[in-house]
Every structure is written in structure tokens, then in C-alpha cells.
mmCIF file of C-alpha atoms in Angstrom:
data_model
loop_
_atom_site.group_PDB
_atom_site.id
_atom_site.type_symbol
_atom_site.label_atom_id
_atom_site.label_comp_id
_atom_site.label_asym_id
_atom_site.label_seq_id
_atom_site.Cartn_x
_atom_site.Cartn_y
_atom_site.Cartn_z
ATOM 1 C CA UNK A 21 0.011 0.025 0.046
ATOM 2 C CA UNK A 22 1.496 3.365 -1.154
ATOM 3 C CA UNK A 23 -0.325 5.588 1.463
ATOM 4 C CA UNK A 24 2.811 7.019 2.965
ATOM 5 C CA UNK A 25 2.448 4.687 5.985
ATOM 6 C CA UNK A 26 4.974 2.058 7.004
ATOM 7 C CA UNK A 27 3.483 -1.460 7.421
ATOM 8 C CA UNK A 28 6.512 -3.575 8.777
ATOM 9 C CA UNK A 29 6.339 -6.978 10.088
ATOM 10 C CA UNK A 30 6.138 -7.235 13.792
ATOM 11 C CA UNK A 31 9.417 -8.348 15.605
ATOM 12 C CA UNK A 32 9.208 -10.305 18.799
ATOM 13 C CA UNK A 33 10.797 -13.150 20.716
ATOM 14 C CA UNK A 34 9.687 -16.806 20.283
ATOM 15 C CA UNK A 35 7.090 -17.935 22.615
ATOM 16 C CA UNK A 36 8.131 -19.874 25.815
ATOM 17 C CA UNK A 37 5.462 -20.719 28.323
ATOM 18 C CA UNK A 38 2.233 -20.094 26.861
ATOM 19 C CA UNK A 39 -0.895 -18.964 28.439
ATOM 20 C CA UNK A 40 -4.469 -19.776 27.099
ATOM 21 C CA UNK A 41 -5.193 -16.158 26.090
ATOM 22 C CA UNK A 42 -1.720 -16.207 24.100
ATOM 23 C CA UNK A 43 -2.476 -19.462 22.257
ATOM 24 C CA UNK A 44 -5.937 -18.413 21.370
ATOM 25 C CA UNK A 45 -4.237 -15.338 19.540
ATOM 26 C CA UNK A 46 -1.683 -17.803 17.970
ATOM 27 C CA UNK A 47 -4.404 -20.321 16.502
ATOM 28 C CA UNK A 48 -6.413 -17.311 15.284
ATOM 29 C CA UNK A 49 -3.532 -15.544 13.490
ATOM 30 C CA UNK A 50 0.165 -15.625 14.062
ATOM 31 C CA UNK A 51 0.311 -11.837 13.190
ATOM 32 C CA UNK A 52 -2.059 -10.980 15.796
ATOM 33 C CA UNK A 53 -0.057 -13.010 18.337
ATOM 34 C CA UNK A 54 3.280 -11.296 17.202
ATOM 35 C CA UNK A 55 1.630 -7.894 17.373
ATOM 36 C CA UNK A 56 0.762 -8.662 21.078
ATOM 37 C CA UNK A 57 4.410 -9.522 21.953
ATOM 38 C CA UNK A 58 5.981 -6.727 19.763
ATOM 39 C CA UNK A 59 6.966 -3.862 22.252
ATOM 40 C CA UNK A 60 6.241 -1.454 19.446
ATOM 41 C CA UNK A 61 2.581 -2.631 18.726
ATOM 42 C CA UNK A 62 1.306 -4.442 21.772
ATOM 43 C CA UNK A 63 -0.085 -1.033 23.031
ATOM 44 C CA UNK A 64 -3.042 -1.524 20.583
ATOM 45 C CA UNK A 65 -4.081 -4.190 22.687
ATOM 46 C CA UNK A 66 -6.464 -2.126 24.722
ATOM 47 C CA UNK A 67 -9.385 -2.611 27.149
ATOM 48 C CA UNK A 68 -13.041 -1.804 26.300
ATOM 49 C CA UNK A 69 -16.128 -0.651 28.332
ATOM 50 C CA UNK A 70 -17.375 -4.310 27.820
ATOM 51 C CA UNK A 71 -14.036 -5.855 29.339
ATOM 52 C CA UNK A 72 -13.939 -3.262 32.085
ATOM 53 C CA UNK A 73 -17.387 -4.113 33.281
ATOM 54 C CA UNK A 74 -16.277 -7.922 33.109
ATOM 55 C CA UNK A 75 -13.211 -7.205 34.993
ATOM 56 C CA UNK A 76 -14.769 -5.240 37.668
ATOM 57 C CA UNK A 77 -17.563 -7.947 38.206
ATOM 58 C CA UNK A 78 -15.009 -10.645 38.398
ATOM 59 C CA UNK A 79 -12.903 -8.861 40.886
ATOM 60 C CA UNK A 80 -15.891 -8.066 43.086
ATOM 61 C CA UNK A 81 -17.174 -11.813 42.763
ATOM 62 C CA UNK A 82 -13.685 -12.910 43.927
ATOM 63 C CA UNK A 83 -13.334 -10.368 46.708
ATOM 64 C CA UNK A 84 -16.831 -11.485 48.099
ATOM 65 C CA UNK A 85 -16.010 -15.132 47.760
ATOM 66 C CA UNK A 86 -12.574 -14.849 49.368
ATOM 67 C CA UNK A 87 -13.907 -12.627 52.146
ATOM 68 C CA UNK A 88 -16.558 -15.268 52.874
ATOM 69 C CA UNK A 89 -13.897 -18.016 52.718
ATOM 70 C CA UNK A 90 -11.961 -16.194 55.495
ATOM 71 C CA UNK A 91 -15.176 -15.859 57.809
ATOM 72 C CA UNK A 92 -16.494 -12.637 57.096
ATOM 73 C CA UNK A 93 -20.367 -12.264 56.878
ATOM 74 C CA UNK A 94 -22.036 -11.534 53.428
ATOM 75 C CA UNK A 95 -21.550 -7.760 52.600
ATOM 76 C CA UNK A 96 -24.526 -5.470 52.453
ATOM 77 C CA UNK A 97 -26.294 -4.293 49.113
ATOM 78 C CA UNK A 98 -24.676 -0.801 49.640
ATOM 79 C CA UNK A 99 -21.257 -2.094 49.959
ATOM 80 C CA UNK A 100 -21.557 -4.228 46.788
ATOM 81 C CA UNK A 101 -22.804 -1.175 44.962
ATOM 82 C CA UNK A 102 -20.215 1.087 46.360
ATOM 83 C CA UNK A 103 -17.257 -1.385 45.769
ATOM 84 C CA UNK A 104 -18.398 -1.974 42.190
ATOM 85 C CA UNK A 105 -18.467 1.956 41.681
ATOM 86 C CA UNK A 106 -14.783 2.055 43.003
ATOM 87 C CA UNK A 107 -13.710 -0.863 40.758
ATOM 88 C CA UNK A 108 -15.307 0.534 37.703
ATOM 89 C CA UNK A 109 -13.565 3.905 38.531
ATOM 90 C CA UNK A 110 -10.174 2.059 38.533
ATOM 91 C CA UNK A 111 -11.228 0.392 35.201
ATOM 92 C CA UNK A 112 -11.945 3.754 33.668
ATOM 93 C CA UNK A 113 -8.679 5.211 34.817
ATOM 94 C CA UNK A 114 -6.809 2.382 33.048
ATOM 95 C CA UNK A 115 -8.869 2.946 29.851
ATOM 96 C CA UNK A 116 -8.085 6.485 29.847
ATOM 97 C CA UNK A 117 -4.369 5.767 29.926
ATOM 98 C CA UNK A 118 -4.660 3.362 27.229
ATOM 99 C CA UNK A 119 -6.836 5.529 24.981
ATOM 100 C CA UNK A 120 -5.321 8.864 25.348
ATOM 101 C CA UNK A 121 -5.970 11.452 23.731
ATOM 102 C CA UNK A 122 -9.533 9.912 23.111
ATOM 103 C CA UNK A 123 -12.284 10.701 25.801
ATOM 104 C CA UNK A 124 -13.421 7.672 27.303
ATOM 105 C CA UNK A 125 -17.199 7.851 28.190
ATOM 106 C CA UNK A 126 -18.103 8.194 31.993
ATOM 107 C CA UNK A 127 -19.032 4.953 33.617
ATOM 108 C CA UNK A 128 -22.792 5.980 33.813
ATOM 109 C CA UNK A 129 -22.812 5.956 30.003
ATOM 110 C CA UNK A 130 -21.605 2.445 29.706
ATOM 111 C CA UNK A 131 -23.983 -0.243 28.501
ATOM 112 C CA UNK A 132 -25.631 -2.360 31.227
ATOM 113 C CA UNK A 133 -23.775 -0.956 34.252
ATOM 114 C CA UNK A 134 -26.902 0.014 36.095
ATOM 115 C CA UNK A 135 -28.427 -3.499 35.491
ATOM 116 C CA UNK A 136 -24.905 -5.155 36.347
ATOM 117 C CA UNK A 137 -24.820 -3.454 39.875
ATOM 118 C CA UNK A 138 -28.394 -4.165 40.634
ATOM 119 C CA UNK A 139 -27.985 -7.834 39.889
ATOM 120 C CA UNK A 140 -24.713 -7.973 42.059
ATOM 121 C CA UNK A 141 -26.143 -6.079 44.908
ATOM 122 C CA UNK A 142 -29.034 -8.459 44.966
ATOM 123 C CA UNK A 143 -27.215 -11.625 44.551
ATOM 124 C CA UNK A 144 -23.846 -10.669 46.586
ATOM 125 C CA UNK A 145 -25.272 -8.080 48.963
ATOM 126 C CA UNK A 146 -27.140 -10.377 51.349
ATOM 127 C CA UNK A 147 -25.776 -9.201 54.791
ATOM 128 C CA UNK A 148 -25.020 -6.486 57.029
ATOM 129 C CA UNK A 149 -21.579 -5.481 55.432
ATOM 130 C CA UNK A 150 -19.727 -5.202 58.995
ATOM 131 C CA UNK A 151 -16.029 -6.154 58.917
ATOM 132 C CA UNK A 152 -15.441 -5.373 55.066
ATOM 133 C CA UNK A 153 -12.738 -3.053 54.025
ATOM 134 C CA UNK A 154 -13.433 0.579 52.763
ATOM 135 C CA UNK A 155 -15.412 0.123 49.390
ATOM 136 C CA UNK A 156 -13.908 3.328 47.988
ATOM 137 C CA UNK A 157 -10.287 1.957 47.812
ATOM 138 C CA UNK A 158 -9.200 1.677 44.228
ATOM 139 C CA UNK A 159 -8.965 -1.584 42.677
ATOM 140 C CA UNK A 160 -5.500 -2.902 42.107
ATOM 141 C CA UNK A 161 -4.509 -3.890 38.487
ATOM 142 C CA UNK A 162 -4.906 -7.485 37.926
ATOM 143 C CA UNK A 163 -2.114 -9.734 36.496
ATOM 144 C CA UNK A 164 -2.252 -10.363 32.855
ATOM 145 C CA UNK A 165 -1.957 -14.126 32.017
ATOM 146 C CA UNK A 166 0.799 -13.017 29.578
ATOM 147 C CA UNK A 167 2.908 -11.556 32.516
ATOM 148 C CA UNK A 168 5.020 -13.959 34.716
ATOM 149 C CA UNK A 169 2.713 -14.471 37.672
ATOM 150 C CA UNK A 170 3.828 -16.223 41.000
ATOM 151 C CA UNK A 171 3.580 -19.734 39.237
ATOM 152 C CA UNK A 172 5.581 -18.631 36.263
ATOM 153 C CA UNK A 173 8.377 -17.628 38.789
ATOM 154 C CA UNK A 174 8.095 -20.441 41.036
ATOM 155 C CA UNK A 175 6.519 -23.747 39.993
ATOM 156 C CA UNK A 176 6.080 -25.146 43.467
ATOM 157 C CA UNK A 177 2.231 -25.042 43.746
ATOM 158 C CA UNK A 178 0.403 -24.727 47.037
ATOM 159 C CA UNK A 179 -1.018 -27.797 48.685
ATOM 160 C CA UNK A 180 -4.766 -27.891 49.062
ATOM 161 C CA UNK A 181 -6.242 -29.820 51.854
ATOM 162 C CA UNK A 182 -10.000 -31.114 51.763
ATOM 163 C CA UNK A 183 -12.624 -28.521 51.903
ATOM 164 C CA UNK A 184 -9.919 -25.848 51.014
ATOM 165 C CA UNK A 185 -10.021 -23.319 48.075
ATOM 166 C CA UNK A 186 -7.342 -21.427 46.161
ATOM 167 C CA UNK A 187 -8.295 -18.075 44.542
ATOM 168 C CA UNK A 188 -6.699 -16.465 41.509
ATOM 169 C CA UNK A 189 -4.063 -19.491 41.667
ATOM 170 C CA UNK A 190 -1.047 -19.321 39.020
ATOM 171 C CA UNK A 191 -0.264 -22.609 37.673
ATOM 172 C CA UNK A 192 2.515 -23.828 35.278
ATOM 173 C CA UNK A 193 2.982 -26.879 33.484
ATOM 174 C CA UNK A 194 6.935 -26.602 33.260
ATOM 175 C CA UNK A 195 7.886 -29.467 31.066
ATOM 176 C CA UNK A 196 5.246 -28.603 28.334
ATOM 177 C CA UNK A 197 5.769 -24.654 28.930
ATOM 178 C CA UNK A 198 2.149 -24.098 29.611
ATOM 179 C CA UNK A 199 0.781 -21.764 32.279
ATOM 180 C CA UNK A 200 -2.422 -19.792 33.362
ATOM 181 C CA UNK A 201 -4.241 -18.286 36.172
ATOM 182 C CA UNK A 202 -7.199 -20.341 37.540
ATOM 183 C CA UNK A 203 -10.142 -18.344 39.155
ATOM 184 C CA UNK A 204 -10.651 -21.050 41.874
ATOM 185 C CA UNK A 205 -9.251 -24.398 42.526
ATOM 186 C CA UNK A 206 -11.317 -26.208 45.396
ATOM 187 C CA UNK A 207 -10.507 -29.496 47.178
ATOM 188 C CA UNK A 208 -14.011 -31.160 47.557
ATOM 189 C CA UNK A 209 -13.052 -33.705 49.940
ATOM 190 C CA UNK A 210 -10.596 -35.531 48.020
ATOM 191 C CA UNK A 211 -11.716 -34.285 44.481
ATOM 192 C CA UNK A 212 -10.089 -31.227 42.759
ATOM 193 C CA UNK A 213 -12.373 -28.834 40.876
ATOM 194 C CA UNK A 214 -11.647 -25.761 38.692
ATOM 195 C CA UNK A 215 -14.162 -23.041 38.645
ATOM 196 C CA UNK A 216 -13.962 -20.416 36.246
ATOM 197 C CA UNK A 217 -16.000 -17.288 36.720
ATOM 198 C CA UNK A 218 -17.772 -15.942 33.564
ATOM 199 C CA UNK A 219 -19.323 -12.656 33.358
ATOM 200 C CA UNK A 220 -20.938 -13.306 29.808
ATOM 201 C CA UNK A 221 -22.996 -16.391 30.778
ATOM 202 C CA UNK A 222 -26.574 -15.477 30.495
ATOM 203 C CA UNK A 223 -26.137 -12.543 28.316
ATOM 204 C CA UNK A 224 -25.038 -14.407 25.197
ATOM 205 C CA UNK A 225 -26.982 -16.786 23.071
ATOM 206 C CA UNK A 226 -24.302 -19.228 22.435
ATOM 207 C CA UNK A 227 -23.840 -22.512 24.527
ATOM 208 C CA UNK A 228 -21.219 -21.741 27.374
ATOM 209 C CA UNK A 229 -19.987 -25.009 27.597
ATOM 210 C CA UNK A 230 -19.189 -24.864 23.812
ATOM 211 C CA UNK A 231 -17.734 -21.466 23.874
ATOM 212 C CA UNK A 232 -15.546 -21.870 26.877
ATOM 213 C CA UNK A 233 -14.638 -25.607 26.409
ATOM 214 C CA UNK A 234 -11.101 -25.293 24.983
ATOM 215 C CA UNK A 235 -10.101 -22.762 27.866
ATOM 216 C CA UNK A 236 -11.405 -25.216 30.459
ATOM 217 C CA UNK A 237 -9.621 -28.136 28.879
ATOM 218 C CA UNK A 238 -6.540 -25.993 28.957
ATOM 219 C CA UNK A 239 -6.970 -25.557 32.669
ATOM 220 C CA UNK A 240 -7.635 -29.257 33.403
ATOM 221 C CA UNK A 241 -4.301 -30.092 31.734
ATOM 222 C CA UNK A 242 -2.457 -27.617 33.922
ATOM 223 C CA UNK A 243 -4.145 -29.072 37.162
ATOM 224 C CA UNK A 244 -3.387 -32.411 36.253
ATOM 225 C CA UNK A 245 0.441 -31.543 35.468
ATOM 226 C CA UNK A 246 0.499 -29.616 38.783
ATOM 227 C CA UNK A 247 -1.402 -31.892 41.136
ATOM 228 C CA UNK A 248 -1.349 -35.255 39.370
ATOM 229 C CA UNK A 249 -5.048 -35.531 38.770
ATOM 230 C CA UNK A 250 -7.611 -34.772 36.369
ATOM 231 C CA UNK A 251 -10.113 -32.089 37.930
ATOM 232 C CA UNK A 252 -13.680 -31.575 37.641
ATOM 233 C CA UNK A 253 -14.638 -28.354 35.641
ATOM 234 C CA UNK A 254 -17.185 -25.953 36.095
ATOM 235 C CA UNK A 255 -18.293 -22.539 34.670
ATOM 236 C CA UNK A 256 -19.631 -20.178 37.217
ATOM 237 C CA UNK A 257 -21.816 -17.287 36.028
ATOM 238 C CA UNK A 258 -21.895 -14.145 38.246
ATOM 239 C CA UNK A 259 -25.314 -14.969 38.893
ATOM 240 C CA UNK A 260 -27.189 -18.173 38.655
ATOM 241 C CA UNK A 261 -25.886 -22.074 39.180
ATOM 242 C CA UNK A 262 -22.655 -23.441 38.042
ATOM 243 C CA UNK A 263 -22.475 -25.131 34.511
ATOM 244 C CA UNK A 264 -20.489 -28.346 34.596
ATOM 245 C CA UNK A 265 -18.118 -29.047 31.858
ATOM 246 C CA UNK A 266 -17.691 -32.879 31.167
ATOM 247 C CA UNK A 267 -14.427 -34.142 29.339
ATOM 248 C CA UNK A 268 -12.161 -36.849 28.944
ATOM 249 C CA UNK A 269 -8.491 -36.883 29.681
ATOM 250 C CA UNK A 270 -7.753 -37.860 25.997
ATOM 251 C CA UNK A 271 -9.366 -34.569 24.912
ATOM 252 C CA UNK A 272 -7.283 -32.586 27.269
ATOM 253 C CA UNK A 273 -4.044 -34.453 26.187
ATOM 254 C CA UNK A 274 -5.009 -33.894 22.421
ATOM 255 C CA UNK A 275 -5.372 -30.091 23.255
ATOM 256 C CA UNK A 276 -1.792 -30.082 24.848
ATOM 257 C CA UNK A 277 -0.325 -31.397 21.805
ATOM 258 C CA UNK A 278 -2.243 -29.000 19.578
ATOM 259 C CA UNK A 279 -0.956 -26.018 21.843
ATOM 260 C CA UNK A 280 2.641 -27.537 21.420
ATOM 261 C CA UNK A 281 2.418 -27.715 17.798
ATOM 262 C CA UNK A 282 0.784 -24.218 17.220
ATOM 263 C CA UNK A 283 3.631 -22.707 19.345
ATOM 264 C CA UNK A 284 6.424 -24.754 17.344
ATOM 265 C CA UNK A 285 4.862 -23.468 14.188
ATOM 266 C CA UNK A 286 4.616 -19.875 15.407
ATOM 267 C CA UNK A 287 8.185 -20.022 16.617
ATOM 268 C CA UNK A 288 9.310 -21.117 13.384
ATOM 269 C CA UNK A 289 7.688 -18.495 11.664
ATOM 270 C CA UNK A 290 9.010 -15.691 13.974
ATOM 271 C CA UNK A 291 12.835 -17.317 13.234
ATOM 272 C CA UNK A 292 12.204 -17.174 9.537
ATOM 273 C CA UNK A 293 10.626 -13.571 9.488
ATOM 274 C CA UNK A 294 7.711 -15.362 7.667
ATOM 275 C CA UNK A 295 4.766 -14.057 9.783
ATOM 276 C CA UNK A 296 3.343 -11.816 7.013
ATOM 277 C CA UNK A 297 3.882 -14.282 4.203
ATOM 278 C CA UNK A 298 2.439 -17.094 6.220
ATOM 279 C CA UNK A 299 -0.802 -15.327 7.378
ATOM 280 C CA UNK A 300 -4.107 -15.566 5.789
ATOM 281 C CA UNK A 301 -6.293 -12.716 6.568
ATOM 282 C CA UNK A 302 -9.959 -13.089 6.371
ATOM 283 C CA UNK A 303 -13.209 -11.536 7.692
ATOM 284 C CA UNK A 304 -13.325 -14.067 10.589
ATOM 285 C CA UNK A 305 -9.760 -13.607 11.657
ATOM 286 C CA UNK A 306 -9.528 -10.053 11.180
ATOM 287 C CA UNK A 307 -12.939 -8.811 12.575
ATOM 288 C CA UNK A 308 -12.600 -6.981 15.953
ATOM 289 C CA UNK A 309 -8.777 -7.478 15.708
ATOM 290 C CA UNK A 310 -6.959 -4.668 17.628
ATOM 291 C CA UNK A 311 -4.084 -4.687 15.101
ATOM 292 C CA UNK A 312 -6.113 -3.777 11.832
ATOM 293 C CA UNK A 313 -4.492 -0.198 12.107
ATOM 294 C CA UNK A 314 -0.937 -1.695 11.866
ATOM 295 C CA UNK A 315 -1.354 -4.954 9.945
ATOM 296 C CA UNK A 316 0.680 -5.447 6.514
ATOM 297 C CA UNK A 317 -1.239 -8.377 5.688
ATOM 298 C CA UNK A 318 -4.681 -6.966 5.913
ATOM 299 C CA UNK A 319 -3.566 -3.738 4.147
ATOM 300 C CA UNK A 320 -2.000 -5.725 1.101
ATOM 301 C CA UNK A 321 -4.824 -8.245 1.038
ATOM 302 C CA UNK A 322 -7.831 -6.175 1.225
ATOM 303 C CA UNK A 323 -9.398 -7.060 -1.749
ATOM 304 C CA UNK A 324 -8.923 -10.783 -1.046
ATOM 305 C CA UNK A 325 -10.471 -10.306 2.486
ATOM 306 C CA UNK A 326 -13.539 -8.296 1.036
ATOM 307 C CA UNK A 327 -13.796 -9.750 -2.556
ATOM 308 C CA UNK A 328 -17.328 -7.800 -2.940
ATOM 309 C CA UNK A 329 -18.059 -4.267 -1.420
ATOM 310 C CA UNK A 330 -20.979 -4.537 0.983
ATOM 311 C CA UNK A 331 -23.806 -1.941 1.130
ATOM 312 C CA UNK A 332 -22.733 -1.638 4.841
ATOM 313 C CA UNK A 333 -19.024 -2.517 6.298
ATOM 314 C CA UNK A 334 -18.954 -5.606 8.739
ATOM 315 C CA UNK A 335 -19.106 -4.413 12.253
ATOM 316 C CA UNK A 336 -15.690 -4.607 13.924
ATOM 317 C CA UNK A 337 -13.825 -4.192 10.544
ATOM 318 C CA UNK A 338 -12.756 -1.055 9.031
ATOM 319 C CA UNK A 339 -9.824 0.624 7.501
ATOM 320 C CA UNK A 340 -8.887 4.008 6.005
ATOM 321 C CA UNK A 341 -5.464 5.167 5.392
ATOM 322 C CA UNK A 342 -3.861 7.904 3.355
ATOM 323 C CA UNK A 343 -2.184 11.312 3.420
ATOM 324 C CA UNK A 344 -3.727 13.954 5.247
ATOM 325 C CA UNK A 345 -4.825 16.875 3.051
ATOM 326 C CA UNK A 346 -6.718 19.283 5.515
ATOM 327 C CA UNK A 347 -7.204 19.442 9.213
ATOM 328 C CA UNK A 348 -10.044 21.138 11.062
ATOM 329 C CA UNK A 349 -10.096 21.562 14.700
ATOM 330 C CA UNK A 350 -13.060 22.301 16.891
ATOM 331 C CA UNK A 351 -13.086 22.373 20.843
ATOM 332 C CA UNK A 352 -14.556 18.985 20.774
ATOM 333 C CA UNK A 353 -13.101 17.156 17.766
ATOM 334 C CA UNK A 354 -10.645 16.953 14.930
ATOM 335 C CA UNK A 355 -11.924 16.438 11.346
ATOM 336 C CA UNK A 356 -9.206 15.596 8.609
ATOM 337 C CA UNK A 357 -9.702 14.790 4.820
ATOM 338 C CA UNK A 358 -7.139 12.148 3.734
ATOM 339 C CA UNK A 359 -6.033 11.194 -0.026
ATOM 340 C CA UNK A 360 -6.729 7.411 -0.140
ATOM 341 C CA UNK A 361 -5.096 5.823 -3.154
ATOM 342 C CA UNK A 362 -7.191 2.491 -3.076
ATOM 343 C CA UNK A 363 -10.704 1.114 -2.207
ATOM 344 C CA UNK A 364 -10.895 0.281 1.546
ATOM 345 C CA UNK A 365 -13.771 0.664 3.580
ATOM 346 C CA UNK A 366 -14.784 3.608 1.442
ATOM 347 C CA UNK A 367 -13.610 4.034 -2.092
ATOM 348 C CA UNK A 368 -10.249 5.633 -3.160
ATOM 349 C CA UNK A 369 -10.092 9.361 -3.392
ATOM 350 C CA UNK A 370 -10.744 12.013 -0.656
ATOM 351 C CA UNK A 371 -12.047 10.431 2.574
ATOM 352 C CA UNK A 372 -13.433 12.496 5.436
ATOM 353 C CA UNK A 373 -12.783 11.032 8.882
ATOM 354 C CA UNK A 374 -14.585 13.101 11.450
ATOM 355 C CA UNK A 375 -14.964 13.168 15.279
ATOM 356 C CA UNK A 376 -11.268 12.316 15.958
ATOM 357 C CA UNK A 377 -10.151 13.430 19.418
ATOM 358 C CA UNK A 378 -9.691 17.112 19.779
ATOM 359 C CA UNK A 379 -6.133 16.889 21.062
ATOM 360 C CA UNK A 380 -5.075 14.584 18.334
ATOM 361 C CA UNK A 381 -1.633 15.712 17.152
ATOM 362 C CA UNK A 382 -2.120 15.526 13.157
ATOM 363 C CA UNK A 383 -1.293 18.154 10.300
ATOM 364 C CA UNK A 384 -1.376 18.150 6.693
ATOM 365 C CA UNK A 385 1.110 15.992 5.008
ATOM 366 C CA UNK A 386 1.113 13.293 7.758
ATOM 367 C CA UNK A 387 0.322 9.789 6.921
ATOM 368 C CA UNK A 388 -2.933 8.582 8.834
ATOM 369 C CA UNK A 389 -4.487 5.074 9.284
ATOM 370 C CA UNK A 390 -7.762 4.645 11.107
ATOM 371 C CA UNK A 391 -9.581 1.527 12.008
ATOM 372 C CA UNK A 392 -12.844 0.915 13.874
ATOM 373 C CA UNK A 393 -14.520 4.028 12.409
ATOM 374 C CA UNK A 394 -17.974 3.887 10.966
ATOM 375 C CA UNK A 395 -19.067 4.702 7.459
ATOM 376 C CA UNK A 396 -21.434 7.503 7.777
ATOM 377 C CA UNK A 397 -23.031 10.275 5.862
ATOM 378 C CA UNK A 398 -22.017 8.995 2.390
ATOM 379 C CA UNK A 399 -19.341 6.536 1.044
ATOM 380 C CA UNK A 400 -16.552 8.950 1.400
ATOM 381 C CA UNK A 401 -17.256 9.782 5.016
ATOM 382 C CA UNK A 402 -15.902 7.800 8.152
ATOM 383 C CA UNK A 403 -17.189 8.790 11.705
ATOM 384 C CA UNK A 404 -14.780 7.817 14.565
ATOM 385 C CA UNK A 405 -15.900 6.609 17.845
ATOM 386 C CA UNK A 406 -13.958 7.117 21.273
ATOM 387 C CA UNK A 407 -12.386 3.826 20.748
ATOM 388 C CA UNK A 408 -11.328 4.108 17.159
ATOM 389 C CA UNK A 409 -7.778 3.128 16.547
ATOM 390 C CA UNK A 410 -5.750 6.064 15.187
ATOM 391 C CA UNK A 411 -2.168 5.663 13.780
ATOM 392 C CA UNK A 412 -0.407 8.984 12.697
ATOM 393 C CA UNK A 413 3.098 9.065 11.004
ATOM 394 C CA UNK A 414 4.571 12.556 10.984
ATOM 395 C CA UNK A 415 6.318 12.549 7.513
ATOM 396 C CA UNK A 416 9.117 14.855 6.638
#
């Protein structure tokens, strides 16, 4: 693409111990996994309001369960609401840092937050709340599965007696170089059980067992490697009864081999500098990918990915790129016109991109790439959202 932008292949180190989330990226697209590991591009992997609400729900449920496991009575509904507000505030602070200079919407504008707080207050806030910590304390940032957690640093896993529960437990299968963080590991009087909290169960039409089966099999293999037995598996929605996941050890062993094969193939592509040539962009692989704005395979294979122009763009999939012709700043937004030399989400020619952040540093002559904007007001107009990804290169 001769848009003035550079579209280099990502550079990263080979994968060593791999988490489920990293394996999910590898099997979806090697380039996506490489971009997430490349120090120069991994910042495009950012949170959303949906993930922020899920993180806060998850954190709150773990706090309540851990507190009750230590003998605290159930908290009050008022405490649950206040604690959720504090957690959401902390999540928004992280989004503000990740998305600057974009203006992240205030929490009260996020979808479903009122409903989520009401459900959590009803289901978790069933007591008087005495003895619980100040709910206004900010949340601590959670460890990412891609960072080295306690188990990754020390593979000596804590023992678990009958009736005991471990929360947020890092587990590593050292010989196979697999690792992950379990929401809960319980010893049900001689039988281990992995419980994974899911905020999406109940709000999605897909079967949760099918949707999360691979992840749970991955965790089963970790526990077997660390504790010597195959555990029971359960999905636990934030509200409602748990959902058992039945499986056979043969399935889990096959998954472990598949993970090893995928990791070996990824590392071979990294060593051969063949990530771009070996990639196969598609609507399925590229939709909602956070790296659309930097991906050389997508930009050079756009016609193959979208062989026929649609009346409306696919949600979660858009791209504009070109040289900035004009810039208009207002107190609230920045609007630009770019010269786009080929068909992308809009036809080649002059493309207007509106509602960019007011504080965006961009000038005429710069190269600009925009992913995640919406076609609006005509085929040559794109309207940015707060979470539109924007890449600016200041050309000489």
C-alpha cells in the first residue's frame, strides 16, 4: 500500500511458556500473536467498556468469595454497589491511560452498568456488611496471563487440603511450557475442581460449555500436570447456578499436543521472518482484531478479504489510510480529509474522517491510518468513535 504509512512485519521473541489467551491469539492469527508481543505494537491491545465491566464484576465476586472463605459475613447491598463503583472507576482510569487522547465515556454511559450493579447487589449483598474494607479503595491492577505471575516464577504449587479453596492461582506445566491463572481451585474432600467465573454467561445466546470448552480443557491439563489428577470443571456465572463441563483426559491431552504444535509453528515463523507471508487474512480472523491499524497482511490483501463491496461495512472491521490533506480543529473534535489511493472501507479518493479526538496531534502531510470508524453520511465519510484506533506518522 502506497499510502505513505509504513506497514512493517512485527518483531518479537519466540514464545516460551504460553497461556490460554496467547494460544488463542496464535491459533487465530500468527500476526495477531506477534503484534501482541512486539514492544512497538502491543499497546494497541487495549481494554473496552465491556471488558472493564467484566473485570470489575470478576474482581468483586472474587473479593466477596475470598472474604466469606475467611469468615466474613456477606456484605450489604450498599457495600456491593459502592465497591462496584470503585472498581469501575479504577477500570475507567486504565482505559483513559490506554486510549489517550480519546475521551473515554463516563461509567454511567457504559452499557448495562446499572443492571449489572443491581444484579450484583441482589445476589452478593445479602448481609450487614460489617467487617468489610472501605469499598472506595481503588482496585489494584490484575495480573495479565501474559505476564509472569507467581507460578511462572516458582512452579512449586501450594497444597490444597480437603474443603480448602485457592483463589486467583497461577499454575504452570513446566515440562510442556504451559501456564495460566485459575479463578478458583477447590478440594471437594478429595476431588479437585476448577471453577472459572464468567461474566458473559446468561447474556449471550451461545452455549457456554461450547464457547469456553477449550479454555477449560487447557486449565484441566494445567491442574493434572501440577497436582497429578484430572479435575472436575465448572463454569460459574456471576449470578445463577454453575455449569459443569464434562470431558475426557484424552481430549485434554490432545489439546496439549495442539498447543505445542501451534507454538512450534509460530516460533518457526518468527525465526524465519515469515509471519506476513504465512498469514491468511479473512473476515473471521480480522474482524475485531485490535491490530487492523498496523497489519501489513490486511492492508496488502484487502481485496481478498473483502472480495465484494458490501452495502454496509462488517461491524468490527474497517480501515482507512492515506495522506492528510486538510485538518479542522474544533473544541470537541478533529476532522480531517485524507487522500486514499485505493478502495478500503470507502472508495479511493478524498475520505473525510470526522470526530477524531480534539487533542490529536495531526497536520497536513502526515500519514494517517484509522481502524474501527463507521461509514456515515456517504461512502466517502468515516465517523470515529472514542475507541477508534488512530495511527499517525509525521512525514518529513
